[in-house]
């Protein structure tokens, strides 16, 4: 392969990567963030933060591997945004101005499925005495599981332990794989972190 062909291939690969990123960004869901900042919090005046982690309050037992994956993804989403806003992550809580943590909570309920039975007879057909009657109503409809999950991000003052800022997103979903769930939680955490006030010097 000549140098010219190699450069051409690199450009095509870079273009393809840019298109893929654009498609991912276009498919991302944006949520309304419910945020609160304490009157005396003044997050923008702070410099450093320590990532404390968080916990999951969900119905049933969650696979530890899934919890570990979700925790890593949430940390990456939040810290990347805080760093972009001008804050610096430090290794110990004692060296930080702020303590950042998260909480994931969820509930689930079952509702009748709104899917129409395949091959269900029409009302006029059912009323004819000679026609075969449909299955008992007790056999349908099937139930569908609905999950409601919330992601919260907290920023506390390290010295006093008081809450400085809090952001929350709640979403209702129907079904979906574990991977989709982790991806959604990560996107929700990213949306929350985008609402954190930027450092005063970073705003200039």
mmCIF file of C-alpha atoms in Angstrom:
data_model
loop_
_atom_site.group_PDB
_atom_site.id
_atom_site.type_symbol
_atom_site.label_atom_id
_atom_site.label_comp_id
_atom_site.label_asym_id
_atom_site.label_seq_id
_atom_site.Cartn_x
_atom_site.Cartn_y
_atom_site.Cartn_z
ATOM 1 C CA UNK A 1 0.000 0.000 0.000
ATOM 2 C CA UNK A 2 1.406 3.372 -0.975
ATOM 3 C CA UNK A 3 1.586 6.338 1.347
ATOM 4 C CA UNK A 4 -1.144 8.087 -0.639
ATOM 5 C CA UNK A 5 -3.477 5.094 -0.370
ATOM 6 C CA UNK A 6 -2.770 4.809 3.362
ATOM 7 C CA UNK A 7 -3.564 8.482 3.956
ATOM 8 C CA UNK A 8 -6.764 8.133 1.937
ATOM 9 C CA UNK A 9 -7.840 5.125 4.025
ATOM 10 C CA UNK A 10 -7.116 6.999 7.270
ATOM 11 C CA UNK A 11 -9.240 9.930 6.100
ATOM 12 C CA UNK A 12 -12.109 7.594 5.181
ATOM 13 C CA UNK A 13 -11.907 5.877 8.580
ATOM 14 C CA UNK A 14 -11.887 9.251 10.371
ATOM 15 C CA UNK A 15 -14.907 10.372 8.356
ATOM 16 C CA UNK A 16 -16.764 7.145 9.140
ATOM 17 C CA UNK A 17 -15.979 7.592 12.841
ATOM 18 C CA UNK A 18 -17.286 11.155 12.783
ATOM 19 C CA UNK A 19 -20.512 9.996 11.117
ATOM 20 C CA UNK A 20 -20.956 7.256 13.722
ATOM 21 C CA UNK A 21 -20.486 9.749 16.566
ATOM 22 C CA UNK A 22 -23.002 12.091 14.980
ATOM 23 C CA UNK A 23 -25.541 9.284 14.710
ATOM 24 C CA UNK A 24 -25.036 8.313 18.345
ATOM 25 C CA UNK A 25 -25.442 11.937 19.449
ATOM 26 C CA UNK A 26 -28.558 12.279 17.327
ATOM 27 C CA UNK A 27 -30.088 9.158 18.903
ATOM 28 C CA UNK A 28 -29.403 10.273 22.476
ATOM 29 C CA UNK A 29 -32.414 11.103 24.603
ATOM 30 C CA UNK A 30 -32.511 14.355 26.534
ATOM 31 C CA UNK A 31 -34.337 14.597 29.831
ATOM 32 C CA UNK A 32 -35.560 17.507 31.924
ATOM 33 C CA UNK A 33 -33.346 17.740 35.001
ATOM 34 C CA UNK A 34 -34.900 18.661 38.337
ATOM 35 C CA UNK A 35 -32.057 20.570 40.012
ATOM 36 C CA UNK A 36 -31.603 22.406 43.301
ATOM 37 C CA UNK A 37 -28.762 24.590 44.546
ATOM 38 C CA UNK A 38 -28.524 25.665 48.170
ATOM 39 C CA UNK A 39 -28.553 29.461 48.569
ATOM 40 C CA UNK A 40 -25.127 29.435 50.196
ATOM 41 C CA UNK A 41 -23.752 26.604 48.057
ATOM 42 C CA UNK A 42 -21.953 28.653 45.410
ATOM 43 C CA UNK A 43 -20.675 25.635 43.486
ATOM 44 C CA UNK A 44 -19.083 27.885 40.856
ATOM 45 C CA UNK A 45 -16.583 29.208 43.415
ATOM 46 C CA UNK A 46 -15.190 25.755 44.227
ATOM 47 C CA UNK A 47 -12.128 24.139 42.676
ATOM 48 C CA UNK A 48 -11.805 20.439 43.494
ATOM 49 C CA UNK A 49 -14.054 17.448 44.074
ATOM 50 C CA UNK A 50 -13.821 13.861 45.315
ATOM 51 C CA UNK A 51 -15.896 11.070 43.768
ATOM 52 C CA UNK A 52 -17.522 9.152 46.616
ATOM 53 C CA UNK A 53 -19.539 6.718 44.506
ATOM 54 C CA UNK A 54 -23.119 5.783 45.286
ATOM 55 C CA UNK A 55 -25.682 3.064 45.768
ATOM 56 C CA UNK A 56 -28.524 1.315 43.989
ATOM 57 C CA UNK A 57 -31.962 1.004 45.553
ATOM 58 C CA UNK A 58 -33.820 -1.251 43.149
ATOM 59 C CA UNK A 59 -36.476 -3.960 43.596
ATOM 60 C CA UNK A 60 -34.987 -7.417 43.824
ATOM 61 C CA UNK A 61 -31.363 -8.469 43.704
ATOM 62 C CA UNK A 62 -29.112 -6.843 41.117
ATOM 63 C CA UNK A 63 -26.174 -8.730 39.619
ATOM 64 C CA UNK A 64 -22.989 -7.304 41.225
ATOM 65 C CA UNK A 65 -21.336 -7.257 37.798
ATOM 66 C CA UNK A 66 -24.124 -5.032 36.478
ATOM 67 C CA UNK A 67 -23.812 -2.735 39.502
ATOM 68 C CA UNK A 68 -20.047 -2.479 38.966
ATOM 69 C CA UNK A 69 -20.498 -1.713 35.262
ATOM 70 C CA UNK A 70 -23.195 0.892 35.881
ATOM 71 C CA UNK A 71 -21.147 2.535 38.649
ATOM 72 C CA UNK A 72 -18.140 2.830 36.355
ATOM 73 C CA UNK A 73 -20.217 4.252 33.513
ATOM 74 C CA UNK A 74 -21.962 6.767 35.791
ATOM 75 C CA UNK A 75 -18.652 7.915 37.241
ATOM 76 C CA UNK A 76 -17.195 8.415 33.776
ATOM 77 C CA UNK A 77 -20.207 10.425 32.605
ATOM 78 C CA UNK A 78 -20.325 12.725 35.641
ATOM 79 C CA UNK A 79 -16.597 13.300 36.154
ATOM 80 C CA UNK A 80 -15.986 13.988 32.462
ATOM 81 C CA UNK A 81 -18.585 16.750 32.572
ATOM 82 C CA UNK A 82 -17.288 18.201 35.853
ATOM 83 C CA UNK A 83 -13.759 18.255 34.451
ATOM 84 C CA UNK A 84 -15.046 20.014 31.340
ATOM 85 C CA UNK A 85 -16.645 22.628 33.573
ATOM 86 C CA UNK A 86 -13.292 23.445 35.138
ATOM 87 C CA UNK A 87 -13.331 21.361 38.326
ATOM 88 C CA UNK A 88 -10.429 19.069 39.238
ATOM 89 C CA UNK A 89 -10.881 15.573 40.649
ATOM 90 C CA UNK A 90 -8.637 14.692 43.599
ATOM 91 C CA UNK A 91 -7.767 11.344 45.161
ATOM 92 C CA UNK A 92 -8.846 12.005 48.756
ATOM 93 C CA UNK A 93 -11.875 13.611 50.330
ATOM 94 C CA UNK A 94 -9.656 15.668 52.643
ATOM 95 C CA UNK A 95 -8.119 17.464 49.639
ATOM 96 C CA UNK A 96 -11.471 18.300 48.027
ATOM 97 C CA UNK A 97 -13.814 21.260 48.221
ATOM 98 C CA UNK A 98 -16.798 19.113 47.236
ATOM 99 C CA UNK A 99 -17.930 15.495 47.637
ATOM 100 C CA UNK A 100 -19.818 14.072 44.640
ATOM 101 C CA UNK A 101 -22.051 11.011 44.922
ATOM 102 C CA UNK A 102 -25.003 9.395 43.183
ATOM 103 C CA UNK A 103 -28.080 7.329 43.917
ATOM 104 C CA UNK A 104 -30.054 5.106 41.558
ATOM 105 C CA UNK A 105 -33.524 4.044 42.655
ATOM 106 C CA UNK A 106 -36.189 2.091 40.847
ATOM 107 C CA UNK A 107 -39.643 0.579 41.115
ATOM 108 C CA UNK A 108 -41.613 -1.713 38.883
ATOM 109 C CA UNK A 109 -45.268 -2.544 38.342
ATOM 110 C CA UNK A 110 -47.317 -4.686 35.986
ATOM 111 C CA UNK A 111 -50.114 -3.396 33.770
ATOM 112 C CA UNK A 112 -52.332 -5.133 31.199
ATOM 113 C CA UNK A 113 -50.723 -5.265 27.792
ATOM 114 C CA UNK A 114 -52.283 -2.945 25.219
ATOM 115 C CA UNK A 115 -51.498 -5.367 22.407
ATOM 116 C CA UNK A 116 -54.563 -6.717 20.600
ATOM 117 C CA UNK A 117 -54.811 -10.499 20.402
ATOM 118 C CA UNK A 118 -53.629 -11.790 17.042
ATOM 119 C CA UNK A 119 -56.533 -13.317 15.108
ATOM 120 C CA UNK A 120 -59.163 -12.111 17.550
ATOM 121 C CA UNK A 121 -62.668 -12.364 15.991
ATOM 122 C CA UNK A 122 -64.787 -9.306 15.321
ATOM 123 C CA UNK A 123 -67.708 -8.426 17.580
ATOM 124 C CA UNK A 124 -70.342 -9.374 14.955
ATOM 125 C CA UNK A 125 -68.732 -12.783 14.427
ATOM 126 C CA UNK A 126 -68.678 -13.539 18.143
ATOM 127 C CA UNK A 127 -72.386 -12.800 18.419
ATOM 128 C CA UNK A 128 -73.352 -15.453 15.859
ATOM 129 C CA UNK A 129 -74.523 -18.635 17.665
ATOM 130 C CA UNK A 130 -72.897 -20.912 15.093
ATOM 131 C CA UNK A 131 -69.445 -19.363 15.447
ATOM 132 C CA UNK A 132 -66.706 -20.729 17.687
ATOM 133 C CA UNK A 133 -66.463 -18.575 20.776
ATOM 134 C CA UNK A 134 -63.134 -16.932 21.753
ATOM 135 C CA UNK A 135 -61.049 -18.067 24.740
ATOM 136 C CA UNK A 136 -62.232 -16.957 28.185
ATOM 137 C CA UNK A 137 -61.431 -13.364 29.076
ATOM 138 C CA UNK A 138 -59.337 -14.644 31.980
ATOM 139 C CA UNK A 139 -56.655 -15.825 29.547
ATOM 140 C CA UNK A 140 -56.001 -12.348 28.154
ATOM 141 C CA UNK A 141 -54.571 -9.786 28.161
ATOM 142 C CA UNK A 142 -50.976 -10.492 29.090
ATOM 143 C CA UNK A 143 -49.225 -8.230 31.546
ATOM 144 C CA UNK A 144 -46.382 -5.871 30.729
ATOM 145 C CA UNK A 145 -43.716 -4.819 33.187
ATOM 146 C CA UNK A 146 -43.128 -1.080 33.568
ATOM 147 C CA UNK A 147 -40.014 0.189 35.315
ATOM 148 C CA UNK A 148 -39.579 3.669 36.737
ATOM 149 C CA UNK A 149 -36.038 4.662 37.576
ATOM 150 C CA UNK A 150 -34.413 7.761 38.989
ATOM 151 C CA UNK A 151 -30.819 8.920 38.947
ATOM 152 C CA UNK A 152 -29.707 11.545 41.460
ATOM 153 C CA UNK A 153 -26.350 13.292 41.678
ATOM 154 C CA UNK A 154 -25.395 15.045 44.917
ATOM 155 C CA UNK A 155 -22.685 17.609 45.564
ATOM 156 C CA UNK A 156 -21.941 18.195 49.240
ATOM 157 C CA UNK A 157 -19.650 20.665 50.936
ATOM 158 C CA UNK A 158 -16.707 18.655 52.202
ATOM 159 C CA UNK A 159 -16.092 20.786 55.287
ATOM 160 C CA UNK A 160 -19.661 20.995 56.610
ATOM 161 C CA UNK A 161 -21.258 17.977 54.952
ATOM 162 C CA UNK A 162 -24.168 20.148 53.831
ATOM 163 C CA UNK A 163 -25.847 19.670 50.475
ATOM 164 C CA UNK A 164 -24.717 22.246 47.917
ATOM 165 C CA UNK A 165 -26.385 20.990 44.738
ATOM 166 C CA UNK A 166 -28.638 18.150 43.645
ATOM 167 C CA UNK A 167 -29.881 17.030 40.240
ATOM 168 C CA UNK A 168 -32.432 14.329 39.419
ATOM 169 C CA UNK A 169 -33.899 12.657 36.338
ATOM 170 C CA UNK A 170 -36.769 10.149 36.387
ATOM 171 C CA UNK A 171 -37.732 7.953 33.458
ATOM 172 C CA UNK A 172 -40.358 5.274 32.818
ATOM 173 C CA UNK A 173 -39.504 2.376 30.533
ATOM 174 C CA UNK A 174 -41.198 -0.759 29.268
ATOM 175 C CA UNK A 175 -38.908 -3.748 28.917
ATOM 176 C CA UNK A 176 -35.403 -3.456 27.505
ATOM 177 C CA UNK A 177 -32.161 -5.343 28.052
ATOM 178 C CA UNK A 178 -29.652 -4.876 30.857
ATOM 179 C CA UNK A 179 -27.260 -3.163 28.447
ATOM 180 C CA UNK A 180 -29.965 -0.710 27.411
ATOM 181 C CA UNK A 181 -30.709 -0.010 31.060
ATOM 182 C CA UNK A 182 -27.078 0.766 31.890
ATOM 183 C CA UNK A 183 -26.794 2.964 28.812
ATOM 184 C CA UNK A 184 -29.913 4.892 29.812
ATOM 185 C CA UNK A 185 -28.663 5.423 33.373
ATOM 186 C CA UNK A 186 -25.378 6.732 31.992
ATOM 187 C CA UNK A 187 -27.147 9.164 29.675
ATOM 188 C CA UNK A 188 -29.346 10.362 32.538
ATOM 189 C CA UNK A 189 -26.282 10.966 34.728
ATOM 190 C CA UNK A 190 -24.627 12.900 31.911
ATOM 191 C CA UNK A 191 -27.689 15.115 31.485
ATOM 192 C CA UNK A 192 -27.675 15.849 35.215
ATOM 193 C CA UNK A 193 -23.970 16.736 35.256
ATOM 194 C CA UNK A 194 -24.501 19.154 32.372
ATOM 195 C CA UNK A 195 -26.695 21.247 34.699
ATOM 196 C CA UNK A 196 -24.003 21.668 37.365
ATOM 197 C CA UNK A 197 -22.810 25.302 37.422
ATOM 198 C CA UNK A 198 -19.384 25.709 35.801
ATOM 199 C CA UNK A 199 -16.422 27.041 37.748
ATOM 200 C CA UNK A 200 -16.370 30.821 37.787
ATOM 201 C CA UNK A 201 -12.983 30.999 36.028
ATOM 202 C CA UNK A 202 -14.179 28.510 33.375
ATOM 203 C CA UNK A 203 -17.128 30.744 32.492
ATOM 204 C CA UNK A 204 -14.900 33.609 31.338
#
